[in-house]
C-alpha cells in the first residue's frame, strides 16, 4: 500500500514509550550470543487487532515518542542558534498522523469495518482534513529562502552579520549536538522493508493470499493479493465511491475469514528473528546510537 502525497489510501504509517533496552543471553565467553533489543508493547496483544501487534525489528527502530523527542530538541537548539544571529525562527509544524497508528496497524491492509463502510480504503475524514490543512498551511521552516536568515539556518557561508556560521548552519550544529543521525536506523529499516517484501513469498502466506483471492472472487472482485485491492488506481481520488466501499468491506470480510494478515505477520516475525540474530552486533550498534541521541535530546528539553 503506497501512501500518496496528500490523499492517503492505506499506508505503512511503532509504539514504544521509552528507550528500548538491550538484554543479553547468559553463557560463557565462548557460547554467549550478542544481546537482542526487545520491543515493549504499550497495549495488550489482541489477535483480532493488528494495531496491537509488534514486530521484532521494532526493538531497533525509533518509537514515535523517541522521534518526537529528538525533533523537539532539534527545534529548541536551532531556535537558540538562530536567536544568536538576531533572527526569530519558527520551525515547521509537524504533520499530523494519517492512517495506521503503529508500524503494523495498516502494514498488511485495513481491518476496521466501521471505517471501511464510511471511507473505503481512506483514513478517517477528520484525520485527512487535519492533514490537508497542515499541508496547505505549509511544512516549511520560517526562513526567507534566500536571505541571511536562511544562510544562518542552512550554512554554506562563513559568517552572517559578522558572526561565524557553524558548519551546516544552525541545523547542522543542532544535529551534531544531539547526534540526530542516531535516529537514522538504516540497517533496521532495511530489514523491515526486506522482510515485508520477502515474507510474501513464504508458502503459508502465498496460500493465505490465494484463499483471500478466492473469497474476493465470490463477491465479484478479482485481485491476486490483498494489497492489490487497496492500491487499485480507481480508488486514488479524493472522493469515496460506492465501488471502493463495497470492495473494502468485502476485503475485510475475506481477511477475517482467511486470517491472511495474521499468517503474514507470523511469517514476517519468524523472518525478522533470523535477521536480527545474524545481524545483532550491527543492530545493537544502531540501537546504542539511537539511545544516545534520545538521552541527549532529553537533556536539551529538560534545560530549555
mmCIF file of C-alpha atoms in Angstrom:
data_model
loop_
_atom_site.group_PDB
_atom_site.id
_atom_site.type_symbol
_atom_site.label_atom_id
_atom_site.label_comp_id
_atom_site.label_asym_id
_atom_site.label_seq_id
_atom_site.Cartn_x
_atom_site.Cartn_y
_atom_site.Cartn_z
ATOM 1 C CA UNK A 1 0.000 0.000 0.000
ATOM 2 C CA UNK A 2 1.515 3.203 -1.083
ATOM 3 C CA UNK A 3 0.875 6.482 0.691
ATOM 4 C CA UNK A 4 0.029 9.351 -1.627
ATOM 5 C CA UNK A 5 1.486 12.791 -1.067
ATOM 6 C CA UNK A 6 -1.765 14.358 0.075
ATOM 7 C CA UNK A 7 -4.640 11.920 -0.108
ATOM 8 C CA UNK A 8 -3.650 8.729 1.568
ATOM 9 C CA UNK A 9 -5.176 5.361 0.992
ATOM 10 C CA UNK A 10 -3.697 2.664 3.166
ATOM 11 C CA UNK A 11 -0.157 3.318 4.301
ATOM 12 C CA UNK A 12 2.673 1.902 6.305
ATOM 13 C CA UNK A 13 2.417 4.850 8.517
ATOM 14 C CA UNK A 14 5.637 1.991 16.259
ATOM 15 C CA UNK A 15 4.855 2.196 19.583
ATOM 16 C CA UNK A 16 7.343 2.037 22.430
ATOM 17 C CA UNK A 17 7.112 4.770 25.010
ATOM 18 C CA UNK A 18 10.658 4.611 26.306
ATOM 19 C CA UNK A 19 14.169 3.883 25.160
ATOM 20 C CA UNK A 20 14.381 0.180 24.380
ATOM 21 C CA UNK A 21 16.949 -1.631 26.452
ATOM 22 C CA UNK A 22 19.228 -4.323 25.095
ATOM 23 C CA UNK A 23 19.149 -7.531 27.058
ATOM 24 C CA UNK A 24 21.691 -10.281 26.770
ATOM 25 C CA UNK A 25 21.772 -14.034 26.959
ATOM 26 C CA UNK A 26 23.597 -15.836 29.707
ATOM 27 C CA UNK A 27 26.562 -18.053 28.962
ATOM 28 C CA UNK A 28 30.313 -18.079 28.983
ATOM 29 C CA UNK A 29 32.536 -16.086 26.645
ATOM 30 C CA UNK A 30 32.650 -18.838 24.046
ATOM 31 C CA UNK A 31 28.915 -19.549 23.857
ATOM 32 C CA UNK A 32 27.197 -16.231 24.625
ATOM 33 C CA UNK A 33 25.292 -14.731 21.715
ATOM 34 C CA UNK A 34 25.037 -10.986 21.054
ATOM 35 C CA UNK A 35 22.278 -9.348 23.075
ATOM 36 C CA UNK A 36 18.983 -8.569 21.392
ATOM 37 C CA UNK A 37 16.755 -5.493 21.827
ATOM 38 C CA UNK A 38 13.196 -6.428 22.670
ATOM 39 C CA UNK A 39 10.337 -4.074 21.771
ATOM 40 C CA UNK A 40 7.970 -3.301 24.623
ATOM 41 C CA UNK A 41 4.292 -3.214 23.592
ATOM 42 C CA UNK A 42 2.232 -0.498 25.229
ATOM 43 C CA UNK A 43 -1.103 -2.287 24.791
ATOM 44 C CA UNK A 44 -2.071 -5.948 25.289
ATOM 45 C CA UNK A 45 -1.833 -8.207 22.256
ATOM 46 C CA UNK A 46 -5.141 -8.825 20.512
ATOM 47 C CA UNK A 47 -5.081 -11.367 17.683
ATOM 48 C CA UNK A 48 -8.010 -9.563 16.066
ATOM 49 C CA UNK A 49 -6.369 -6.113 16.095
ATOM 50 C CA UNK A 50 -3.163 -5.612 14.073
ATOM 51 C CA UNK A 51 -2.654 -2.265 15.811
ATOM 52 C CA UNK A 52 -1.594 -4.267 18.889
ATOM 53 C CA UNK A 53 0.888 -6.487 17.034
ATOM 54 C CA UNK A 54 4.595 -5.740 17.391
ATOM 55 C CA UNK A 55 7.354 -6.903 15.054
ATOM 56 C CA UNK A 56 10.764 -7.929 16.456
ATOM 57 C CA UNK A 57 12.571 -5.253 14.443
ATOM 58 C CA UNK A 58 10.693 -2.537 16.328
ATOM 59 C CA UNK A 59 13.206 -3.001 19.122
ATOM 60 C CA UNK A 60 15.724 -1.339 16.818
ATOM 61 C CA UNK A 61 13.555 1.363 15.256
ATOM 62 C CA UNK A 62 12.860 4.736 16.913
ATOM 63 C CA UNK A 63 9.462 4.851 18.517
ATOM 64 C CA UNK A 64 7.062 7.693 17.871
ATOM 65 C CA UNK A 65 7.947 9.108 21.290
ATOM 66 C CA UNK A 66 11.660 8.972 20.514
ATOM 67 C CA UNK A 67 11.193 10.632 17.131
ATOM 68 C CA UNK A 68 9.198 13.456 18.687
ATOM 69 C CA UNK A 69 11.737 13.914 21.475
ATOM 70 C CA UNK A 70 14.640 14.241 19.044
ATOM 71 C CA UNK A 71 12.610 16.555 16.811
ATOM 72 C CA UNK A 72 11.645 18.787 19.753
ATOM 73 C CA UNK A 73 15.236 19.041 20.980
ATOM 74 C CA UNK A 74 16.427 19.847 17.480
ATOM 75 C CA UNK A 75 13.909 22.681 17.188
ATOM 76 C CA UNK A 76 14.995 24.103 20.541
ATOM 77 C CA UNK A 77 18.667 24.072 19.551
ATOM 78 C CA UNK A 78 18.035 25.567 16.122
ATOM 79 C CA UNK A 79 15.863 28.315 17.614
ATOM 80 C CA UNK A 80 18.540 29.224 20.164
ATOM 81 C CA UNK A 81 21.204 29.314 17.466
ATOM 82 C CA UNK A 82 19.097 31.484 15.168
ATOM 83 C CA UNK A 83 18.355 33.868 18.034
ATOM 84 C CA UNK A 84 22.116 34.316 18.394
ATOM 85 C CA UNK A 85 22.129 35.701 14.852
ATOM 86 C CA UNK A 86 19.253 38.026 15.670
ATOM 87 C CA UNK A 87 16.568 36.022 13.882
ATOM 88 C CA UNK A 88 13.231 34.854 15.213
ATOM 89 C CA UNK A 89 12.851 31.369 13.745
ATOM 90 C CA UNK A 90 9.606 29.430 13.622
ATOM 91 C CA UNK A 91 10.002 25.682 12.931
ATOM 92 C CA UNK A 92 7.672 23.902 10.568
ATOM 93 C CA UNK A 93 4.723 22.305 12.278
ATOM 94 C CA UNK A 94 4.769 18.518 12.490
ATOM 95 C CA UNK A 95 2.296 16.923 10.119
ATOM 96 C CA UNK A 96 -0.465 15.056 11.973
ATOM 97 C CA UNK A 97 -0.504 11.267 11.769
ATOM 98 C CA UNK A 98 -2.528 9.856 8.926
ATOM 99 C CA UNK A 99 -3.703 6.280 8.576
ATOM 100 C CA UNK A 100 -2.188 3.484 10.665
ATOM 101 C CA UNK A 101 -1.336 4.322 14.262
ATOM 102 C CA UNK A 102 1.521 1.829 14.631
ATOM 103 C CA UNK A 103 4.042 0.187 12.342
ATOM 104 C CA UNK A 104 1.843 -2.890 11.944
ATOM 105 C CA UNK A 105 -1.619 -1.300 12.097
ATOM 106 C CA UNK A 106 -2.120 -0.951 8.325
ATOM 107 C CA UNK A 107 1.027 -2.820 7.258
ATOM 108 C CA UNK A 108 -0.922 -5.780 5.887
ATOM 109 C CA UNK A 109 -4.056 -3.868 4.971
ATOM 110 C CA UNK A 110 -7.140 -2.328 6.531
ATOM 111 C CA UNK A 111 -9.128 -4.093 9.253
ATOM 112 C CA UNK A 112 -11.658 -1.593 10.638
ATOM 113 C CA UNK A 113 -15.047 -2.497 9.152
ATOM 114 C CA UNK A 114 -16.834 0.572 10.518
ATOM 115 C CA UNK A 115 -14.268 2.879 8.930
ATOM 116 C CA UNK A 116 -14.338 0.939 5.649
ATOM 117 C CA UNK A 117 -18.114 1.244 5.464
ATOM 118 C CA UNK A 118 -17.726 5.015 5.550
ATOM 119 C CA UNK A 119 -14.340 5.677 3.939
ATOM 120 C CA UNK A 120 -13.364 2.612 1.929
ATOM 121 C CA UNK A 121 -9.579 2.436 1.963
ATOM 122 C CA UNK A 122 -9.102 6.035 3.037
ATOM 123 C CA UNK A 123 -8.251 7.377 6.502
ATOM 124 C CA UNK A 124 -10.940 8.892 8.689
ATOM 125 C CA UNK A 125 -12.276 12.122 7.215
ATOM 126 C CA UNK A 126 -11.229 14.259 10.193
ATOM 127 C CA UNK A 127 -7.675 12.887 10.001
ATOM 128 C CA UNK A 128 -7.470 13.628 6.289
ATOM 129 C CA UNK A 129 -8.849 17.134 6.758
ATOM 130 C CA UNK A 130 -6.360 17.912 9.551
ATOM 131 C CA UNK A 131 -3.518 16.600 7.411
ATOM 132 C CA UNK A 132 -4.607 18.644 4.396
ATOM 133 C CA UNK A 133 -4.904 21.815 6.485
ATOM 134 C CA UNK A 134 -1.373 21.305 7.797
ATOM 135 C CA UNK A 135 -0.019 20.793 4.286
ATOM 136 C CA UNK A 136 -1.828 23.875 2.980
ATOM 137 C CA UNK A 137 -0.531 25.935 5.898
ATOM 138 C CA UNK A 138 2.936 24.883 4.917
ATOM 139 C CA UNK A 139 5.500 22.450 6.284
ATOM 140 C CA UNK A 140 8.409 24.815 5.732
ATOM 141 C CA UNK A 141 10.597 26.395 8.365
ATOM 142 C CA UNK A 142 10.120 30.103 8.899
ATOM 143 C CA UNK A 143 13.043 31.405 6.852
ATOM 144 C CA UNK A 144 13.056 33.691 3.830
ATOM 145 C CA UNK A 145 14.605 31.134 1.497
ATOM 146 C CA UNK A 146 17.286 33.427 0.149
ATOM 147 C CA UNK A 147 18.097 35.967 2.867
ATOM 148 C CA UNK A 148 20.667 35.983 5.664
ATOM 149 C CA UNK A 149 18.324 34.064 7.948
ATOM 150 C CA UNK A 150 18.381 31.135 5.529
ATOM 151 C CA UNK A 151 22.150 31.298 5.300
ATOM 152 C CA UNK A 152 22.384 31.196 9.094
ATOM 153 C CA UNK A 153 19.905 28.322 9.165
ATOM 154 C CA UNK A 154 21.465 26.186 6.448
ATOM 155 C CA UNK A 155 25.083 27.331 6.341
ATOM 156 C CA UNK A 156 27.214 27.450 3.222
ATOM 157 C CA UNK A 157 28.722 30.782 4.216
ATOM 158 C CA UNK A 158 31.432 31.716 6.702
ATOM 159 C CA UNK A 159 29.519 34.390 8.568
ATOM 160 C CA UNK A 160 26.256 36.290 8.841
ATOM 161 C CA UNK A 161 26.191 39.752 10.317
ATOM 162 C CA UNK A 162 29.821 39.404 11.307
ATOM 163 C CA UNK A 163 29.185 36.249 13.343
ATOM 164 C CA UNK A 164 30.704 32.895 12.279
ATOM 165 C CA UNK A 165 28.196 30.416 10.932
ATOM 166 C CA UNK A 166 28.625 26.828 12.152
ATOM 167 C CA UNK A 167 29.176 24.112 9.586
ATOM 168 C CA UNK A 168 25.825 23.235 8.095
ATOM 169 C CA UNK A 169 24.317 26.309 9.723
ATOM 170 C CA UNK A 170 22.150 26.152 12.819
ATOM 171 C CA UNK A 171 20.580 22.952 11.525
ATOM 172 C CA UNK A 172 23.941 21.222 11.277
ATOM 173 C CA UNK A 173 25.003 22.429 14.715
ATOM 174 C CA UNK A 174 21.775 21.158 16.275
ATOM 175 C CA UNK A 175 22.152 17.761 14.648
ATOM 176 C CA UNK A 176 25.699 17.412 15.950
ATOM 177 C CA UNK A 177 24.778 18.403 19.498
ATOM 178 C CA UNK A 178 22.160 15.694 19.842
ATOM 179 C CA UNK A 179 23.690 13.214 17.379
ATOM 180 C CA UNK A 180 20.428 13.347 15.442
ATOM 181 C CA UNK A 181 21.814 10.935 12.890
ATOM 182 C CA UNK A 182 21.358 8.235 15.516
ATOM 183 C CA UNK A 183 17.670 8.149 14.577
ATOM 184 C CA UNK A 184 18.601 7.014 11.069
ATOM 185 C CA UNK A 185 18.464 3.304 11.840
ATOM 186 C CA UNK A 186 19.286 2.266 8.281
ATOM 187 C CA UNK A 187 20.060 -1.385 8.983
ATOM 188 C CA UNK A 188 16.873 -1.940 10.961
ATOM 189 C CA UNK A 189 14.730 -0.121 8.418
ATOM 190 C CA UNK A 190 16.254 -2.159 5.596
ATOM 191 C CA UNK A 191 15.395 -5.377 7.428
ATOM 192 C CA UNK A 192 11.853 -4.135 7.973
ATOM 193 C CA UNK A 193 11.425 -3.313 4.296
ATOM 194 C CA UNK A 194 13.022 -6.509 3.022
ATOM 195 C CA UNK A 195 11.128 -8.889 5.294
ATOM 196 C CA UNK A 196 7.861 -7.206 4.341
ATOM 197 C CA UNK A 197 8.596 -7.990 0.696
ATOM 198 C CA UNK A 198 10.166 -11.439 1.109
ATOM 199 C CA UNK A 199 7.524 -12.713 3.525
ATOM 200 C CA UNK A 200 5.003 -12.538 0.690
ATOM 201 C CA UNK A 201 6.817 -15.469 -0.922
ATOM 202 C CA UNK A 202 6.545 -17.761 2.119
ATOM 203 C CA UNK A 203 4.367 -20.771 1.186
ATOM 204 C CA UNK A 204 1.911 -20.241 4.045
ATOM 205 C CA UNK A 205 1.477 -16.605 3.028
ATOM 206 C CA UNK A 206 1.048 -17.487 -0.639
ATOM 207 C CA UNK A 207 -1.641 -19.980 0.384
ATOM 208 C CA UNK A 208 -3.380 -17.357 2.510
ATOM 209 C CA UNK A 209 -3.270 -14.892 -0.400
ATOM 210 C CA UNK A 210 -4.879 -17.498 -2.646
ATOM 211 C CA UNK A 211 -7.615 -18.162 -0.090
ATOM 212 C CA UNK A 212 -8.273 -14.421 0.257
ATOM 213 C CA UNK A 213 -8.349 -14.014 -3.541
ATOM 214 C CA UNK A 214 -10.825 -16.869 -3.931
ATOM 215 C CA UNK A 215 -13.021 -15.303 -1.248
ATOM 216 C CA UNK A 216 -12.962 -11.945 -3.036
ATOM 217 C CA UNK A 217 -13.943 -13.565 -6.336
ATOM 218 C CA UNK A 218 -17.093 -14.897 -4.691
ATOM 219 C CA UNK A 219 -18.021 -11.241 -4.070
ATOM 220 C CA UNK A 220 -17.197 -10.291 -7.643
ATOM 221 C CA UNK A 221 -13.715 -8.810 -7.140
ATOM 222 C CA UNK A 222 -10.637 -10.080 -8.938
ATOM 223 C CA UNK A 223 -7.414 -9.367 -7.037
ATOM 224 C CA UNK A 224 -4.453 -11.720 -6.580
ATOM 225 C CA UNK A 225 -3.098 -10.192 -3.363
ATOM 226 C CA UNK A 226 -4.669 -8.199 -0.519
ATOM 227 C CA UNK A 227 -2.691 -5.028 -1.199
ATOM 228 C CA UNK A 228 -3.742 -5.080 -4.845
ATOM 229 C CA UNK A 229 -7.226 -4.064 -3.753
ATOM 230 C CA UNK A 230 -6.191 -1.032 -1.710
ATOM 231 C CA UNK A 231 -3.757 0.018 -4.446
ATOM 232 C CA UNK A 232 -6.430 -0.088 -7.148
ATOM 233 C CA UNK A 233 -5.969 3.198 -9.082
ATOM 234 C CA UNK A 234 -9.731 3.615 -9.225
ATOM 235 C CA UNK A 235 -9.611 4.428 -5.509
ATOM 236 C CA UNK A 236 -6.948 7.126 -5.801
ATOM 237 C CA UNK A 237 -9.245 10.148 -5.980
ATOM 238 C CA UNK A 238 -10.290 12.325 -3.066
ATOM 239 C CA UNK A 239 -13.847 11.091 -3.104
ATOM 240 C CA UNK A 240 -15.054 7.761 -1.764
ATOM 241 C CA UNK A 241 -17.116 5.804 -4.277
ATOM 242 C CA UNK A 242 -19.659 3.036 -3.649
ATOM 243 C CA UNK A 243 -17.314 0.661 -5.510
ATOM 244 C CA UNK A 244 -14.466 1.480 -3.150
ATOM 245 C CA UNK A 245 -16.647 0.898 -0.107
ATOM 246 C CA UNK A 246 -18.016 -2.402 -1.382
ATOM 247 C CA UNK A 247 -14.514 -3.570 -2.278
ATOM 248 C CA UNK A 248 -13.053 -2.543 1.088
ATOM 249 C CA UNK A 249 -15.814 -4.181 3.118
ATOM 250 C CA UNK A 250 -15.538 -7.398 1.105
ATOM 251 C CA UNK A 251 -11.764 -7.214 1.596
ATOM 252 C CA UNK A 252 -12.113 -7.075 5.384
ATOM 253 C CA UNK A 253 -14.685 -9.871 5.423
ATOM 254 C CA UNK A 254 -12.305 -12.080 3.450
ATOM 255 C CA UNK A 255 -9.405 -11.098 5.696
ATOM 256 C CA UNK A 256 -11.407 -12.164 8.724
ATOM 257 C CA UNK A 257 -12.316 -15.479 7.128
ATOM 258 C CA UNK A 258 -8.816 -16.363 5.890
ATOM 259 C CA UNK A 259 -6.756 -14.769 8.713
ATOM 260 C CA UNK A 260 -4.403 -13.581 5.976
ATOM 261 C CA UNK A 261 -2.958 -10.681 7.984
ATOM 262 C CA UNK A 262 -2.039 -12.888 10.961
ATOM 263 C CA UNK A 263 -0.471 -15.526 8.717
ATOM 264 C CA UNK A 264 1.566 -12.823 7.009
ATOM 265 C CA UNK A 265 2.567 -11.253 10.317
ATOM 266 C CA UNK A 266 3.686 -14.600 11.768
ATOM 267 C CA UNK A 267 5.818 -15.264 8.694
ATOM 268 C CA UNK A 268 7.462 -11.874 8.951
ATOM 269 C CA UNK A 269 8.100 -12.307 12.682
ATOM 270 C CA UNK A 270 9.976 -15.559 12.027
ATOM 271 C CA UNK A 271 11.947 -13.973 9.216
ATOM 272 C CA UNK A 272 12.895 -10.924 11.300
ATOM 273 C CA UNK A 273 14.049 -13.045 14.222
ATOM 274 C CA UNK A 274 16.522 -14.784 11.911
ATOM 275 C CA UNK A 275 17.749 -11.465 10.513
ATOM 276 C CA UNK A 276 18.167 -9.985 13.990
ATOM 277 C CA UNK A 277 20.086 -12.998 15.253
ATOM 278 C CA UNK A 278 22.504 -12.916 12.322
ATOM 279 C CA UNK A 279 22.980 -9.137 12.444
ATOM 280 C CA UNK A 280 22.661 -8.480 16.174
ATOM 281 C CA UNK A 281 26.039 -6.773 16.599
ATOM 282 C CA UNK A 282 25.405 -4.185 13.885
ATOM 283 C CA UNK A 283 21.817 -3.660 15.003
ATOM 284 C CA UNK A 284 22.922 -3.185 18.598
ATOM 285 C CA UNK A 285 25.357 -0.537 17.385
ATOM 286 C CA UNK A 286 22.489 1.341 15.770
ATOM 287 C CA UNK A 287 20.337 0.990 18.876
ATOM 288 C CA UNK A 288 23.159 2.331 21.047
ATOM 289 C CA UNK A 289 23.467 5.399 18.806
ATOM 290 C CA UNK A 290 19.711 5.914 18.913
ATOM 291 C CA UNK A 291 19.618 5.642 22.697
ATOM 292 C CA UNK A 292 22.431 8.204 22.912
ATOM 293 C CA UNK A 293 20.546 10.647 20.687
ATOM 294 C CA UNK A 294 17.369 10.242 22.751
ATOM 295 C CA UNK A 295 19.240 10.883 26.020
ATOM 296 C CA UNK A 296 20.937 13.987 24.595
ATOM 297 C CA UNK A 297 17.572 15.211 23.353
ATOM 298 C CA UNK A 298 16.025 14.705 26.788
ATOM 299 C CA UNK A 299 18.816 16.744 28.335
ATOM 300 C CA UNK A 300 18.199 19.595 25.889
ATOM 301 C CA UNK A 301 14.460 19.576 26.563
ATOM 302 C CA UNK A 302 14.977 19.483 30.323
ATOM 303 C CA UNK A 303 17.262 22.523 30.165
ATOM 304 C CA UNK A 304 15.004 24.604 27.937
#
